Amino acid sequence: MSTTTAGILFLAALVIALALVHVPLGDYMYRVYTRTGHARIERGIYRLIGADPDREQTWGGYARSALAFSAISVIFLFLLLLVQDKLPLVPAEPGTPMTAGLAWNTAVSFVTNTNWQNYAGESTLGHLAQAAGLSVQNFVSAAVGMAVAMAFVRGFVRSRTGTLGNFWVDLVRGTLRILLPLAVV
């Protein structure tokens, strides 16, 4: 089979898969983001991070929350990558030394969901840095994007009100109720 044929078959399979799941998945996501109650584990997470899940945010508050979460994520991941050689489960001889510039580049790229790597990941990063840093960011950066998309939609729907929902609720629900179950499937 030629690469052109394989590409066309892949594209056709993708379109068919999207056509099959867009209604049930879209309906499920709608229910997740519009539900008013909070599960026990969600309330525990809100208490842990100090968020009030029952308070709606204005666009400014929502934007500040999203930017603050992303900034803290960049700093945490940057520091984790810098000190990974002092943590367990690190390669004895890394393929590429983790410099401050490389750590910053990696942290920013994973938090912004571009996931650009300028090194061979399996020979440069330890298992702990990959699991606690990069894998976590693969989930929460997608959840941040979904939360911002929900705020964008709510901005059109709620044009007469000053609120867009709650970033922390959207982030936690997107992670726990959408992304983690999809990862299991």
C-alpha positions in Angstrom: 0.0 0.0 0.0 1.4 3.4 -0.9 1.7 6.2 1.6 -0.9 8.2 -0.3 -3.4 5.4 0.0 -2.6 4.9 3.6 -3.1 8.6 4.3 -6.4 8.7 2.5 -7.6 5.6 4.4 -6.5 7.1 7.7 -8.3 10.4 6.9 -11.5 8.5 6.0 -11.3 6.4 9.2 -10.8 9.6 11.2 -13.8 11.2 9.6 -16.0 8.1 10.2 -14.8 7.8 13.8 -15.6 11.5 14.4 -19.0 11.1 12.8 -19.8 8.2 15.1 -18.8 9.8 18.3 -19.5 13.5 17.9 -23.1 13.3 19.2 -22.7 11.1 22.2 -19.3 12.6 23.2 -20.6 16.2 22.6 -23.8 15.4 24.7 -21.7 14.0 27.5 -19.3 17.0 27.5 -22.3 19.3 27.6 -23.7 17.5 30.6 -20.3 17.6 32.3 -19.8 21.3 31.9 -23.4 22.3 32.7 -24.0 20.1 35.8 -24.6 22.1 38.9 -23.6 19.6 41.6 -20.1 18.6 42.5 -18.8 15.1 43.2 -17.0 14.4 46.6 -13.6 14.1 45.0 -14.1 17.4 43.1 -15.0 19.2 46.3 -11.9 17.8 47.9 -9.8 19.1 45.0 -11.5 22.5 45.3 -10.7 22.7 49.0 -7.1 21.6 48.3 -6.5 24.4 45.8 -8.6 27.0 47.7 -11.2 27.5 45.0 -14.9 28.3 45.5 -16.7 26.1 43.0 -20.1 27.8 43.5 -18.8 31.2 42.6 -19.0 32.2 38.9 -16.1 34.3 37.5 -16.1 37.3 35.2 -14.0 37.1 32.1 -11.2 38.8 33.9 -11.3 36.4 36.9 -11.5 33.5 34.5 -8.5 34.7 32.5 -6.5 35.4 35.6 -7.2 31.9 37.0 -6.2 30.3 33.7 -3.0 32.4 33.4 -2.1 31.8 37.1 -2.6 28.0 36.7 -0.5 28.0 33.6 2.3 30.1 35.1 2.5 27.9 38.2 2.5 24.9 35.9 5.5 26.3 33.9 7.4 27.1 37.1 6.8 23.7 38.7 7.7 21.8 35.5 10.8 23.9 34.9 12.0 23.3 38.5 11.2 19.6 38.2 13.2 19.3 35.0 16.1 21.2 36.5 16.4 19.0 39.6 15.5 15.7 38.0 19.1 14.5 38.2 18.8 14.6 42.0 15.5 12.6 42.0 15.1 8.8 41.7 14.5 7.0 38.5 16.8 9.2 36.4 19.1 7.9 33.6 22.6 7.3 34.8 24.1 9.0 31.7 21.5 11.3 30.1 21.7 11.6 26.3 21.3 15.4 26.4 22.2 17.4 29.6 19.2 19.3 30.9 20.2 22.9 30.9 18.1 25.8 32.2 17.3 26.8 28.6 16.2 23.3 27.6 14.2 22.9 30.8 12.4 26.2 30.2 11.7 25.4 26.6 10.3 22.0 27.5 8.2 23.4 30.3 6.6 26.1 28.2 6.0 23.8 25.3 4.2 21.2 27.4 2.1 23.7 29.4 1.0 25.3 26.1 0.2 21.9 24.7 2.7 22.1 21.8 4.9 19.3 23.3 8.0 20.2 21.4 11.1 18.3 22.6 14.6 19.2 21.6 16.1 16.0 22.9 15.5 12.2 23.0 13.0 12.0 25.9 13.7 8.5 26.9 17.4 9.0 27.2 17.3 12.5 28.7 14.4 12.5 31.2 13.9 10.2 34.1 10.7 8.3 34.7 9.6 10.6 37.5 10.0 13.7 35.4 8.1 12.2 32.6 5.3 10.9 34.8 4.9 13.7 37.3 5.8 16.5 34.8 5.2 15.8 31.1 2.3 13.3 31.5 0.5 15.5 33.9 0.8 18.4 31.6 -0.5 16.3 28.7 -3.8 16.1 30.6 -4.1 19.5 32.3 -2.9 21.5 29.3 -5.7 19.9 27.3 -8.1 20.5 30.2 -7.1 24.2 30.2 -7.8 24.4 26.5 -11.2 22.8 26.9 -12.0 25.1 29.8 -11.1 28.2 27.8 -13.2 26.9 24.9 -16.1 26.5 27.2 -15.6 30.1 28.5 -15.6 31.2 24.9 -18.9 29.5 24.1 -20.4 30.8 27.4 -19.3 34.3 26.4 -21.6 34.1 23.3 -24.4 32.4 25.2 -24.3 34.7 28.2 -23.8 37.9 26.4 -26.1 39.7 28.8 -24.4 38.5 32.0 -21.0 39.2 33.3 -19.9 35.6 34.1 -18.3 32.8 32.2 -18.5 30.0 34.7 -15.6 28.9 37.0 -12.2 28.1 35.6 -11.4 25.7 38.4 -14.6 23.8 38.0 -14.1 23.5 34.3 -10.5 22.4 34.7 -11.2 19.7 37.3 -14.3 18.4 35.5 -12.5 18.3 32.1 -9.7 16.3 33.6 -11.6 13.9 35.9 -14.8 13.4 33.8 -13.6 13.7 30.2 -9.9 13.3 29.7 -9.1 10.5 32.2 -12.1 8.3 31.1 -11.1 8.8 27.4 -7.5 7.8 28.4 -8.8 4.6 29.9 -10.9 3.8 26.8 
